[in-house]
PDB file of C-alpha atoms in Angstrom:
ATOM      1  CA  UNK M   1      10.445  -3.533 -81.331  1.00  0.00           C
ATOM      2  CA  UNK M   2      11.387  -0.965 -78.596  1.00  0.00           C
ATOM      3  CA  UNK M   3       8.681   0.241 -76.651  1.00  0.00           C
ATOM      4  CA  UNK M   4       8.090   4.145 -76.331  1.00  0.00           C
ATOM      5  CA  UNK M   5       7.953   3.673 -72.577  1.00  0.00           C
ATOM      6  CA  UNK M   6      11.694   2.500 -72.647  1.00  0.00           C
ATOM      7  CA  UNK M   7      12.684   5.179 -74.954  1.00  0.00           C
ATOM      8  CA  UNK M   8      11.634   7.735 -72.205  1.00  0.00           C
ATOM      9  CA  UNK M   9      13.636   5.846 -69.387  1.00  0.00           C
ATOM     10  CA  UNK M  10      16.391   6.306 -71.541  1.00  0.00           C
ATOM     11  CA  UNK M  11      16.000   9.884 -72.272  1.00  0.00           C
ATOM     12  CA  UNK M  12      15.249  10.290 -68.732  1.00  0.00           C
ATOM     13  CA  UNK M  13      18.807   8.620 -68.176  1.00  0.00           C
ATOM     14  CA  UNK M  14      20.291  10.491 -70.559  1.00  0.00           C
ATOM     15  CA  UNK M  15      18.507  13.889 -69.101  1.00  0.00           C
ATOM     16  CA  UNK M  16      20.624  12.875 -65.575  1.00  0.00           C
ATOM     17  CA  UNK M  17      23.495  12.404 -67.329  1.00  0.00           C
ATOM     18  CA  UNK M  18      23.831  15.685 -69.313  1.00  0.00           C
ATOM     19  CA  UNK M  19      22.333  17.351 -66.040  1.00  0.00           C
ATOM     20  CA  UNK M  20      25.878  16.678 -64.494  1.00  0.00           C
ATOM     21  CA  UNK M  21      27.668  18.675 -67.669  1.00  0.00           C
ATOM     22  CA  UNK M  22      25.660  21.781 -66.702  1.00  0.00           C
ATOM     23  CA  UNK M  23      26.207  21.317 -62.747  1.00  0.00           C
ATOM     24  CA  UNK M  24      30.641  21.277 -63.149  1.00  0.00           C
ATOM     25  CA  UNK M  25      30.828  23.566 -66.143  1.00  0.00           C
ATOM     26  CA  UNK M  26      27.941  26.003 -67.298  1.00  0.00           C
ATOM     27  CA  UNK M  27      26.908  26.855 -63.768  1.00  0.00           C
ATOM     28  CA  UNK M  28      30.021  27.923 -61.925  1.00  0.00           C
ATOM     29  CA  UNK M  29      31.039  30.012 -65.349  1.00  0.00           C
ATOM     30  CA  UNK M  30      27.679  31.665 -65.315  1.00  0.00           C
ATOM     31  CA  UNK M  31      27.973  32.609 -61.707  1.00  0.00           C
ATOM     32  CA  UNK M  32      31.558  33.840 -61.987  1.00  0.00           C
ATOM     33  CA  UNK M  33      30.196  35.509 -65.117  1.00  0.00           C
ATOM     34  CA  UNK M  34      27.518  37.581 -63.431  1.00  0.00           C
ATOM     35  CA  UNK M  35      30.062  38.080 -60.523  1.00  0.00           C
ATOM     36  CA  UNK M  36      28.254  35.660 -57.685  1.00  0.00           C
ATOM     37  CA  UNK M  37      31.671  34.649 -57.148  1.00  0.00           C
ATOM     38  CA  UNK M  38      30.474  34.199 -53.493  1.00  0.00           C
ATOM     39  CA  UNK M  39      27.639  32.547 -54.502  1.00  0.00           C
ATOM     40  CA  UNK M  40      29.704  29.845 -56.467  1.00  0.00           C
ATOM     41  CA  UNK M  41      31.999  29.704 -53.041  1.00  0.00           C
ATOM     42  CA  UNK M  42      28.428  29.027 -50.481  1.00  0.00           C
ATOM     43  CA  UNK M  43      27.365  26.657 -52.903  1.00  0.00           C
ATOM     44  CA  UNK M  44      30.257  24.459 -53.323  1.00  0.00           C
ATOM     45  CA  UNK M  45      30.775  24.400 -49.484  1.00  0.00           C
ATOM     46  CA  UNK M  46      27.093  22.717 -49.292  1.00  0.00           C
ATOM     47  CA  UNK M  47      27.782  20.800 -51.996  1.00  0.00           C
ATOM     48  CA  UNK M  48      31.525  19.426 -51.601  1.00  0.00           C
ATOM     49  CA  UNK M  49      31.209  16.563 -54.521  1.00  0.00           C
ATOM     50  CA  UNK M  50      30.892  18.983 -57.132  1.00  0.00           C
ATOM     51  CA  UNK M  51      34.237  19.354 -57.488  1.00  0.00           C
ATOM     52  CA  UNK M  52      34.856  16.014 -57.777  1.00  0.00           C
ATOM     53  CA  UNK M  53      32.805  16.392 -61.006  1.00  0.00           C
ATOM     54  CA  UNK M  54      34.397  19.692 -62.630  1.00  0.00           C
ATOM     55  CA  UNK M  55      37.652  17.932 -61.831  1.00  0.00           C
ATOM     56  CA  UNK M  56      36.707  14.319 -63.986  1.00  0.00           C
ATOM     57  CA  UNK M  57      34.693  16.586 -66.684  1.00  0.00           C
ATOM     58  CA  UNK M  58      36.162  14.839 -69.956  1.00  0.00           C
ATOM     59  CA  UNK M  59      34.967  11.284 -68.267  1.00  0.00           C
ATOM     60  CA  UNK M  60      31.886  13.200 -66.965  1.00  0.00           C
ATOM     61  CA  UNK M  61      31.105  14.316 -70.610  1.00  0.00           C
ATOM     62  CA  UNK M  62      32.023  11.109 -72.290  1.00  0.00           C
ATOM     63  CA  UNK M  63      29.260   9.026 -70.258  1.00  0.00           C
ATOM     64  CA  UNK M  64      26.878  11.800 -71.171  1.00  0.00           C
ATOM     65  CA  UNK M  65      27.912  11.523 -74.311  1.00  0.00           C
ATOM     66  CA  UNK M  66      27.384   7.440 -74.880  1.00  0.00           C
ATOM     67  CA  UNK M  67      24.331   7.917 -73.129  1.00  0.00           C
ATOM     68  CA  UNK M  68      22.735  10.816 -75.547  1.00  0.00           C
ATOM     69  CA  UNK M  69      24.141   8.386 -78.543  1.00  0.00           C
ATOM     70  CA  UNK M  70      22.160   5.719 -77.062  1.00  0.00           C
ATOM     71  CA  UNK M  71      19.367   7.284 -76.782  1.00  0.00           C
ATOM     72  CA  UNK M  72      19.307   8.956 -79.614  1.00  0.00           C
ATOM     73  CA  UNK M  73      19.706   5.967 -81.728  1.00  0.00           C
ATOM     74  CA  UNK M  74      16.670   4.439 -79.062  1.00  0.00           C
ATOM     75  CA  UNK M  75      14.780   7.522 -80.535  1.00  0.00           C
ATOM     76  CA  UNK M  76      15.483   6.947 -83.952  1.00  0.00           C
ATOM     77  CA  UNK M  77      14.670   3.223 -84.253  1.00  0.00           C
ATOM     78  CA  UNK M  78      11.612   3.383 -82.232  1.00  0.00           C
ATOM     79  CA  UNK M  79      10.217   6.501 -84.384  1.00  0.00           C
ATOM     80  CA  UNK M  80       8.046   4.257 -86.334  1.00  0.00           C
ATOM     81  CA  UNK M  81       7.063   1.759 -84.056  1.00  0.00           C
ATOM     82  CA  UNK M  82       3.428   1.010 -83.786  1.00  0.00           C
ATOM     83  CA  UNK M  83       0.885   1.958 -80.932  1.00  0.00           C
ATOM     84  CA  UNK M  84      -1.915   0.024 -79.754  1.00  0.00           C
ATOM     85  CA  UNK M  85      -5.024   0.035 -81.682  1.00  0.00           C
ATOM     86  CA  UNK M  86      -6.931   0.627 -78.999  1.00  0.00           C
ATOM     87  CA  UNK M  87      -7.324   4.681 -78.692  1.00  0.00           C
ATOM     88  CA  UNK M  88      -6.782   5.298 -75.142  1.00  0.00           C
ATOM     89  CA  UNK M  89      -3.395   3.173 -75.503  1.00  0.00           C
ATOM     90  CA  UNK M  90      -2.586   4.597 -78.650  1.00  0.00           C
ATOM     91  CA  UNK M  91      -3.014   8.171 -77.270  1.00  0.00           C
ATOM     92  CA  UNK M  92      -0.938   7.403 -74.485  1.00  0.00           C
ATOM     93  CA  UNK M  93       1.827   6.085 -76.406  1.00  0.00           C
ATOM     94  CA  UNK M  94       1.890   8.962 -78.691  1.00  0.00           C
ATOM     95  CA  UNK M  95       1.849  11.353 -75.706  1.00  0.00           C
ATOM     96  CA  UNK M  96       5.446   9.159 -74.497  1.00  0.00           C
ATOM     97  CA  UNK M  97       6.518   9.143 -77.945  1.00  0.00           C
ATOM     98  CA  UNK M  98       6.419  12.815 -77.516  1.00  0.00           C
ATOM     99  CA  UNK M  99       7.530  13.382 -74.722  1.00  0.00           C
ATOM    100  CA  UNK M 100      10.434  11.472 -74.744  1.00  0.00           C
ATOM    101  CA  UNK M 101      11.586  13.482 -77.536  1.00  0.00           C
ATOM    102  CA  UNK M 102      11.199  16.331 -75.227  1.00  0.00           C
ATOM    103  CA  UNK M 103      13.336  15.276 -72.457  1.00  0.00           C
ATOM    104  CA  UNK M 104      15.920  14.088 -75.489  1.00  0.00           C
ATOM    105  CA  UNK M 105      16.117  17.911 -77.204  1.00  0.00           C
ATOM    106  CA  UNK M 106      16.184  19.288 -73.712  1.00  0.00           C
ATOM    107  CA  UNK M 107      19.025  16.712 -72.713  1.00  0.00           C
ATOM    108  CA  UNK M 108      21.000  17.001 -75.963  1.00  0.00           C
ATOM    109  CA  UNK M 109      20.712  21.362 -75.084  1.00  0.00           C
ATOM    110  CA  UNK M 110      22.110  21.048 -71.810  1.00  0.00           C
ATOM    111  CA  UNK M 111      24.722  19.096 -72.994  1.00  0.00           C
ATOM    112  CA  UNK M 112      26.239  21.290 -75.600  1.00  0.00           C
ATOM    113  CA  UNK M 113      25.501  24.428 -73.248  1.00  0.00           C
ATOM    114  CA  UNK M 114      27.753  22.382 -70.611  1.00  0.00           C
ATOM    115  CA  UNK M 115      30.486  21.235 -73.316  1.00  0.00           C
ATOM    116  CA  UNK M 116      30.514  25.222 -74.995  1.00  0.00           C
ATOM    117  CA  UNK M 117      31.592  26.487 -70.735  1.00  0.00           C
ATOM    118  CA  UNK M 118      34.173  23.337 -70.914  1.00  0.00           C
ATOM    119  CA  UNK M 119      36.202  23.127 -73.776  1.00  0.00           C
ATOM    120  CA  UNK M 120      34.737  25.908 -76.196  1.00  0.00           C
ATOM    121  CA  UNK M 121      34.322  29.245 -74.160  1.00  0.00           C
ATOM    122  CA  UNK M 122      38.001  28.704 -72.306  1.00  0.00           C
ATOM    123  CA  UNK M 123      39.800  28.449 -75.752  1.00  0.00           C
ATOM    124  CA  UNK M 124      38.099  31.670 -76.593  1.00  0.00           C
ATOM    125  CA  UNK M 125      38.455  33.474 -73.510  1.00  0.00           C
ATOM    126  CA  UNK M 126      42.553  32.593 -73.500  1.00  0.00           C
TER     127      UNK M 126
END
């Protein structure tokens, strides 16, 4: 059996992970977008390394990728696991049952918002 408390380390992971997608793709186009061009300029002077991930996106979104299959499937087989009998325990595993499906939903979002400014939005814009 998994336990729901590993489930939400991994969707914690997996949150980090599809974090990055946002930081080198949706970001910088939604700055440029609104025309914070300067904006986009301060904050990759503070933040130098960011580059480093907008230029290694298709590795950057394939190990956010594994990591939101992994979790999902972690989600998925641990869906009907069973809680604790006793209430307080079984409350508090249904509350990390819960929200671990949170942070998975709000991981899986940011990663197609990232992958749509990546490789969707430039094949519409050219």
């Amino acid at each position: 059996m998994i336990a729901p408390k590993s489930n939400l380390l991994t969707s914690v992971a997996t949150l980090f992970a599809s974090s990055s997608t946002l930081i080198c793709c949706a970001i910088p186009a939604l700055l440029v977008a609104l025309g914070a061009g300067a904006t986009l300029s301060t904050f990759i002077s503070i933040f130098p390394k960011i580059v480093w991930i907008s230029e290694h996106k298709v590795e950057v979104f394939i190990f956010a990728g594994v990591m939101l299959s992994i979790s999902g499937y972690m989600q998925w087989r641990g869906r009907f696991a069973p809680c604790p009998t006793d209430p307080t325990l079984r409350d508090a595993c249904m509350r990390t049952r819960k929200a671990s499906l949170i942070v998975y939903s709000l991981s899986l979002l940011l990663y197609l918002t990232g992958g749509w400014f990546a490789f969707v939005q430039p094949l519409i814009s050219s």
